[in-house]
Coordinates of C-alpha atoms in Angstrom, one line a residue:
M22 CA 165.6 195.3 -17.5
V23 CA 163.3 195.2 -14.5
W24 CA 165.6 192.7 -12.8
L25 CA 168.5 195.1 -13.4
L26 CA 166.6 198.1 -12.0
L27 CA 165.6 196.1 -9.0
S28 CA 169.2 195.0 -8.4
V29 CA 170.4 198.6 -8.5
C30 CA 167.6 199.8 -6.2
L31 CA 168.3 197.0 -3.7
A32 CA 172.0 197.7 -3.8
Y33 CA 171.5 201.4 -2.9
G34 CA 168.7 200.7 -0.5
S35 CA 170.7 198.1 1.4
G36 CA 173.9 200.2 1.9
L37 CA 176.3 198.6 -0.7
P38 CA 177.6 202.0 -2.0
L39 CA 177.9 203.2 1.7
I40 CA 180.2 200.3 2.7
L41 CA 182.1 200.9 -0.5
A42 CA 182.6 204.5 0.3
V43 CA 183.7 203.6 3.9
V44 CA 186.4 201.2 2.6
L45 CA 187.6 203.7 0.0
Q46 CA 187.9 206.4 2.6
Q47 CA 189.9 204.1 4.9
V48 CA 192.4 203.3 2.2
G49 CA 192.6 206.9 1.1
R50 CA 190.9 206.5 -2.2
L51 CA 187.5 208.1 -1.6
P52 CA 186.8 210.6 -4.4
T53 CA 185.8 214.0 -3.0
D54 CA 184.5 215.7 -6.1
E55 CA 180.8 216.4 -6.3
E56 CA 180.1 214.2 -9.3
S57 CA 181.6 211.1 -7.7
L58 CA 179.9 211.6 -4.4
H59 CA 176.6 212.1 -6.2
I60 CA 177.1 208.7 -7.9
L61 CA 177.7 207.0 -4.5
F62 CA 174.9 208.9 -2.8
P63 CA 172.4 210.2 -5.4
T64 CA 169.6 210.7 -2.8
A65 CA 171.8 212.7 -0.4
F66 CA 171.1 215.9 -2.4
G67 CA 174.4 217.5 -1.6
K68 CA 174.4 216.7 2.2
I69 CA 177.5 214.5 1.8
H70 CA 180.3 216.6 0.5
A71 CA 183.9 217.4 1.2
D72 CA 184.8 220.2 3.6
A73 CA 187.4 222.9 3.1
A74 CA 190.1 220.4 4.1
G75 CA 188.9 217.8 1.6
R76 CA 187.4 215.5 4.3
V77 CA 184.0 213.8 3.8
D78 CA 181.9 213.0 6.9
L79 CA 180.4 209.6 6.3
V80 CA 179.4 209.0 9.9
N81 CA 177.0 211.8 10.9
Q82 CA 174.4 211.3 8.2
D83 CA 170.8 210.2 8.0
Y84 CA 171.2 207.2 5.7
L85 CA 167.7 205.8 6.5
A86 CA 166.1 208.9 5.1
M87 CA 168.3 208.7 2.0
S88 CA 167.2 205.1 1.5
I89 CA 163.5 205.8 1.3
P90 CA 163.4 206.5 -2.4
W91 CA 165.3 203.3 -3.1
W92 CA 163.0 201.3 -0.8
V93 CA 159.9 202.7 -2.5
A94 CA 161.3 201.9 -6.0
S95 CA 162.4 198.4 -4.9
M96 CA 158.9 197.6 -3.6
A97 CA 157.2 198.8 -6.8
L98 CA 159.6 196.8 -9.0
E99 CA 159.2 193.7 -6.8
A100 CA 155.4 194.0 -6.8
A101 CA 155.4 194.3 -10.6
L102 CA 157.6 191.2 -11.0
V103 CA 155.6 188.9 -8.7
R104 CA 152.2 190.1 -9.8
Y105 CA 152.6 190.6 -13.5
L106 CA 155.9 189.7 -15.0
L107 CA 157.1 186.4 -13.7
P108 CA 155.8 183.2 -15.3
A109 CA 153.4 181.2 -13.2
E110 CA 155.9 178.5 -12.3
R111 CA 158.3 181.1 -10.9
T112 CA 155.8 183.2 -9.0
P113 CA 156.3 183.1 -5.2
K114 CA 153.6 181.6 -3.1
H115 CA 153.3 184.8 -1.1
V116 CA 152.6 187.9 -3.2
Y117 CA 151.7 191.5 -2.5
R118 CA 148.2 192.0 -1.1
I119 CA 147.1 195.6 -1.0
N120 CA 145.7 195.4 2.5
D121 CA 148.8 193.8 4.0
T122 CA 151.1 196.2 2.2
I123 CA 149.1 199.2 3.5
S124 CA 149.3 197.7 7.0
S125 CA 153.1 197.3 6.8
L126 CA 153.6 200.8 5.4
S127 CA 151.3 202.3 8.0
T128 CA 153.1 200.5 10.8
G129 CA 156.4 201.9 9.4
L130 CA 154.9 205.5 9.3
L131 CA 153.7 205.1 12.9
Y132 CA 157.2 204.1 13.9
V133 CA 158.7 207.2 12.3
L134 CA 156.0 209.4 13.9
I135 CA 156.8 208.1 17.4
T136 CA 160.6 208.0 17.1
K137 CA 161.4 211.0 14.9
V138 CA 158.5 213.4 15.5
V139 CA 157.2 212.7 19.0
L140 CA 160.8 211.7 19.9
L141 CA 160.0 208.9 22.4
D142 CA 163.5 207.5 22.2
W143 CA 165.1 207.5 25.7
G144 CA 167.7 205.0 24.6
K145 CA 169.9 207.7 22.9
S146 CA 170.0 209.8 26.1
L147 CA 170.9 206.8 28.2
Y148 CA 173.6 205.8 25.8
A149 CA 175.1 209.3 26.0
I150 CA 175.1 209.2 29.8
V151 CA 176.9 205.8 29.9
Y152 CA 179.4 206.8 27.3
N153 CA 180.2 210.2 28.9
H154 CA 180.6 208.7 32.4
W155 CA 181.7 205.1 32.1
C156 CA 183.5 204.7 28.7
L157 CA 186.4 202.3 29.4
T158 CA 188.9 203.8 26.8
D159 CA 189.3 206.8 24.5
R160 CA 191.0 204.6 21.9
F161 CA 187.9 204.5 19.7
Q162 CA 186.7 208.1 20.1
D163 CA 187.4 209.0 16.5
P164 CA 184.5 207.5 14.4
R165 CA 186.7 207.8 11.3
D166 CA 189.4 205.5 12.8
T167 CA 189.6 202.3 10.8
T168 CA 190.1 200.1 13.9
A169 CA 187.2 201.8 15.7
W170 CA 184.9 201.4 12.7
W171 CA 185.5 197.7 12.1
L172 CA 185.5 196.8 15.7
S173 CA 182.2 198.6 16.3
F174 CA 180.8 197.0 13.1
F175 CA 181.4 193.4 14.4
A176 CA 180.5 194.3 18.0
A177 CA 177.1 195.8 16.8
D178 CA 176.4 192.6 14.8
V179 CA 177.2 190.4 17.8
F180 CA 174.9 192.4 20.2
Y181 CA 172.2 192.5 17.5
Y182 CA 172.3 188.7 17.4
L183 CA 172.1 188.4 21.2
G184 CA 169.3 191.0 21.5
H185 CA 167.4 189.6 18.6
R186 CA 167.5 186.1 20.1
A187 CA 166.4 187.4 23.5
S188 CA 163.5 189.4 21.9
H189 CA 162.1 186.1 20.6
Y190 CA 162.0 184.6 24.1
F191 CA 161.4 187.2 26.8
S192 CA 157.8 188.6 26.7
W193 CA 158.8 192.2 27.4
M194 CA 161.1 192.2 24.4
W195 CA 158.8 190.3 22.1
M196 CA 156.2 193.0 22.9
D197 CA 157.7 195.3 20.2
H198 CA 159.5 192.8 17.9
V199 CA 156.2 190.9 17.3
V200 CA 155.2 193.9 15.2
H201 CA 157.8 193.1 12.6
H202 CA 156.8 189.5 12.4
S203 CA 153.1 190.0 12.2
S204 CA 152.7 190.0 8.4
E205 CA 151.6 186.8 6.8
E206 CA 153.3 187.9 3.6
Y207 CA 157.0 188.1 2.9
N208 CA 158.2 190.9 0.7
L209 CA 160.2 194.1 0.8
S210 CA 157.3 196.0 2.5
T211 CA 157.7 193.6 5.5
A212 CA 161.1 195.2 6.2
L213 CA 159.4 198.5 6.9
R214 CA 157.0 197.0 9.5
Q215 CA 158.7 198.4 12.5
P216 CA 157.5 198.8 16.1
A217 CA 156.3 202.2 17.4
V218 CA 156.3 200.9 21.0
D219 CA 160.1 200.3 21.0
F220 CA 160.4 203.1 23.7
L221 CA 158.4 200.8 26.1
S222 CA 160.9 197.9 25.6
P223 CA 164.2 197.2 27.4
N224 CA 165.8 196.1 24.1
V225 CA 168.3 198.9 24.2
F226 CA 170.0 197.3 27.2
I227 CA 171.2 194.4 25.0
F228 CA 171.2 195.8 21.4
T229 CA 173.1 199.0 21.9
L230 CA 173.9 200.0 25.4
P231 CA 176.9 197.7 25.9
M232 CA 178.5 199.5 22.9
A233 CA 178.6 202.7 25.1
F234 CA 181.5 201.4 27.1
L235 CA 183.7 201.6 24.0
F236 CA 182.2 203.6 21.2
P237 CA 180.9 207.1 20.7
P238 CA 177.1 207.5 20.0
E239 CA 177.5 208.6 16.4
L240 CA 179.5 205.5 15.5
T241 CA 177.0 203.2 17.1
S242 CA 174.2 205.1 15.4
F243 CA 175.9 204.6 12.1
Q244 CA 176.3 200.9 12.6
A245 CA 172.6 200.6 13.6
Q246 CA 171.6 202.4 10.4
F247 CA 173.8 200.2 8.3
G248 CA 172.4 197.0 9.9
L249 CA 168.8 198.1 9.2
M250 CA 169.7 199.0 5.6
Y251 CA 171.5 195.7 5.0
Q252 CA 168.4 193.8 6.2
F253 CA 166.1 195.5 3.6
W254 CA 167.2 193.2 0.7
I255 CA 166.8 190.0 2.7
H256 CA 163.0 190.5 3.0
T257 CA 162.2 189.1 -0.4
Q258 CA 161.3 185.7 -2.0
L259 CA 162.9 186.6 -5.3
V260 CA 166.5 186.0 -4.3
P261 CA 167.3 182.2 -4.2
A262 CA 169.5 180.4 -1.7
L263 CA 173.2 181.4 -1.9
P264 CA 175.0 178.6 -0.1
C265 CA 178.5 179.9 -0.5
I266 CA 177.6 183.4 0.7
E267 CA 175.6 182.0 3.5
L268 CA 178.7 180.5 5.1
I269 CA 179.4 184.0 6.3
L270 CA 176.6 186.4 5.6
N271 CA 172.8 186.6 6.2
T272 CA 170.8 186.3 3.1
A273 CA 167.2 186.4 1.9
S274 CA 167.0 182.7 2.0
L275 CA 168.1 182.5 5.7
H276 CA 165.8 185.3 6.7
R277 CA 162.8 183.6 5.1
I278 CA 163.4 180.8 7.5
H279 CA 163.5 183.3 10.4
H280 CA 160.1 184.7 9.5
A281 CA 158.5 181.4 8.9
R282 CA 156.2 179.7 11.4
N283 CA 156.9 176.2 10.2
I284 CA 158.0 174.2 13.3
R285 CA 161.5 173.6 12.1
A286 CA 162.0 177.3 11.4
L287 CA 161.1 178.6 14.8
G288 CA 164.0 180.1 16.7
K289 CA 166.4 180.2 13.8
N290 CA 168.7 182.7 12.0
Y291 CA 168.8 185.7 14.3
G292 CA 171.8 187.4 12.6
S293 CA 171.8 190.9 11.1
V294 CA 174.7 191.0 8.6
F295 CA 176.6 187.8 9.5
S296 CA 175.3 184.2 9.7
L297 CA 178.4 183.2 11.7
W298 CA 176.8 184.0 15.1
D299 CA 173.9 181.6 14.3
R300 CA 176.3 178.9 13.4
L301 CA 178.2 179.4 16.6
G302 CA 175.0 179.7 18.7
G303 CA 173.3 176.6 17.3
T304 CA 170.5 178.6 15.7
F305 CA 171.4 178.3 12.0
E306 CA 168.9 176.7 9.6
A307 CA 169.0 176.7 5.8
E308 CA 166.1 176.4 3.5
A309 CA 165.2 172.8 2.7
A310 CA 166.5 171.5 -0.6
D311 CA 163.0 170.2 -1.4
H312 CA 161.6 173.8 -1.3
E313 CA 159.3 173.1 1.6
P314 CA 156.5 175.7 1.5
L315 CA 157.0 178.4 4.2
Y316 CA 154.2 180.1 6.0
Y317 CA 154.8 183.5 7.5
G318 CA 153.5 185.5 10.5
I319 CA 153.1 184.9 14.2
I320 CA 151.5 182.2 16.3
P321 CA 148.6 182.8 16.9
P322 CA 148.0 185.1 13.9
L323 CA 147.4 188.8 14.4
N324 CA 144.2 188.7 12.3
S325 CA 144.1 192.4 11.8
W326 CA 145.3 195.1 9.4
N327 CA 145.2 197.8 12.1
P328 CA 148.8 199.2 12.7
F329 CA 147.8 200.4 16.2
W330 CA 146.6 196.9 17.2
A331 CA 149.8 195.4 15.7
N332 CA 151.7 197.5 18.2
V333 CA 149.6 196.9 21.3
S334 CA 148.3 193.4 20.8
H335 CA 151.1 191.7 22.8
I336 CA 150.7 194.2 25.6
H337 CA 147.1 193.2 25.8
Y338 CA 148.2 189.6 25.8
M339 CA 150.6 190.1 28.6
L340 CA 148.1 191.9 30.8
F341 CA 145.0 189.8 30.2
K342 CA 146.3 186.3 29.4
Q343 CA 149.9 185.7 30.3
W344 CA 149.6 187.4 33.7
K345 CA 147.2 184.6 34.7
W346 CA 150.0 182.0 34.2
H347 CA 153.2 183.9 35.3
G348 CA 152.0 186.8 37.4
W349 CA 154.7 189.4 38.1
R350 CA 157.2 187.3 36.2
T351 CA 155.4 187.9 32.9
P352 CA 157.8 190.4 31.4
F353 CA 160.8 188.3 32.2
V354 CA 159.9 184.8 31.0
H355 CA 158.9 183.2 27.7
W356 CA 155.6 184.4 26.5
T357 CA 154.1 180.9 25.8
P358 CA 151.7 179.1 28.3
P359 CA 153.5 176.9 30.8
N360 CA 154.5 173.4 29.7
S361 CA 152.9 174.1 26.3
R362 CA 154.0 172.8 22.8
C363 CA 153.9 175.0 19.7
P364 CA 150.7 174.3 17.7
R365 CA 151.4 172.3 14.6
L366 CA 151.3 174.0 11.2
G367 CA 147.7 173.7 9.9
S368 CA 146.1 173.8 13.4
R369 CA 143.7 176.6 14.5
L370 CA 146.4 178.7 16.2
N371 CA 148.9 178.1 13.3
P372 CA 146.8 177.9 10.2
H373 CA 147.7 177.5 6.6
E374 CA 145.0 180.0 5.6
K375 CA 145.8 183.7 5.7
F376 CA 143.7 186.4 7.4
D377 CA 141.3 188.1 5.0
A378 CA 139.2 190.9 6.3
F379 CA 136.8 190.3 3.4
P380 CA 136.4 186.5 3.0
T381 CA 134.6 185.1 0.0
S382 CA 131.0 184.2 0.9
T383 CA 130.1 180.6 0.9
A384 CA 126.3 181.3 0.8

């Protein structure tokens, strides 16, 4: 029963009913009655409805806010399974720790505070300027157009791959993405560990701004929301490898590799929805058949539960360490020391042991 409930919550929290509704609308079969729309979007609380002409606006909605109840329920069910319900031989190596979970959720709340309340998000304004002045065609102006929707869907996924790959290399871009990778656990709460310092990063120039030459802001915003929702379910250890699906789509198994700091896993699996771009880009890596233990987090470890330090730690690193090596080039080059090699797993900078603010005394 718990597995069934978790599957339902993950499906809703990861956008499966949303993509179903979009396809139904495109083929002219989307139901417009209140009961059917409530089944598809039970947490919309009436915000998604048919207008007087019988049309349903699926684009201009805040799906991330609608997903929050599903995310919370999914995390609670996952925690119950891994902590109490699974037999010992099936329990994942990395389970929920209260301090890590609070840190992840606090980091997510800080992200919401900065982007939604303080409104430090200049990327949207820049996107609107580029679209209004330099859009190359009006062919895709209607966000409900089927061609516009699917073309923007694939384009958003390609640019996500390119931006994500760049954010693991260039120090200025790693500055905010490092926040998401800083947890040494791997569970659904990790998906909510998002950077509040995104407004200081140039990520928008790769992730979304190229879309402005073709697609209206609301359509790109929709695709960005769906990409984030899809990636929620892949932050779990409970879903095994799915080899057939992984020929095309990103999965929990592939994303576990992406978050691991095992040497063979570094720089792998940057895709959002599709794994195809990783295959084409030479960055695809599947989990080992021998179930090699994976260790999560960053190198060197954050060693802190503080969400504020998680957001500014790499800024401190750039200013007081990396600048000594690279000078003014620091934001534009790889963040590692010159001519260095990645510390082996089990070394001081890449340890097997997890950070614990309250270690057991050996006295």
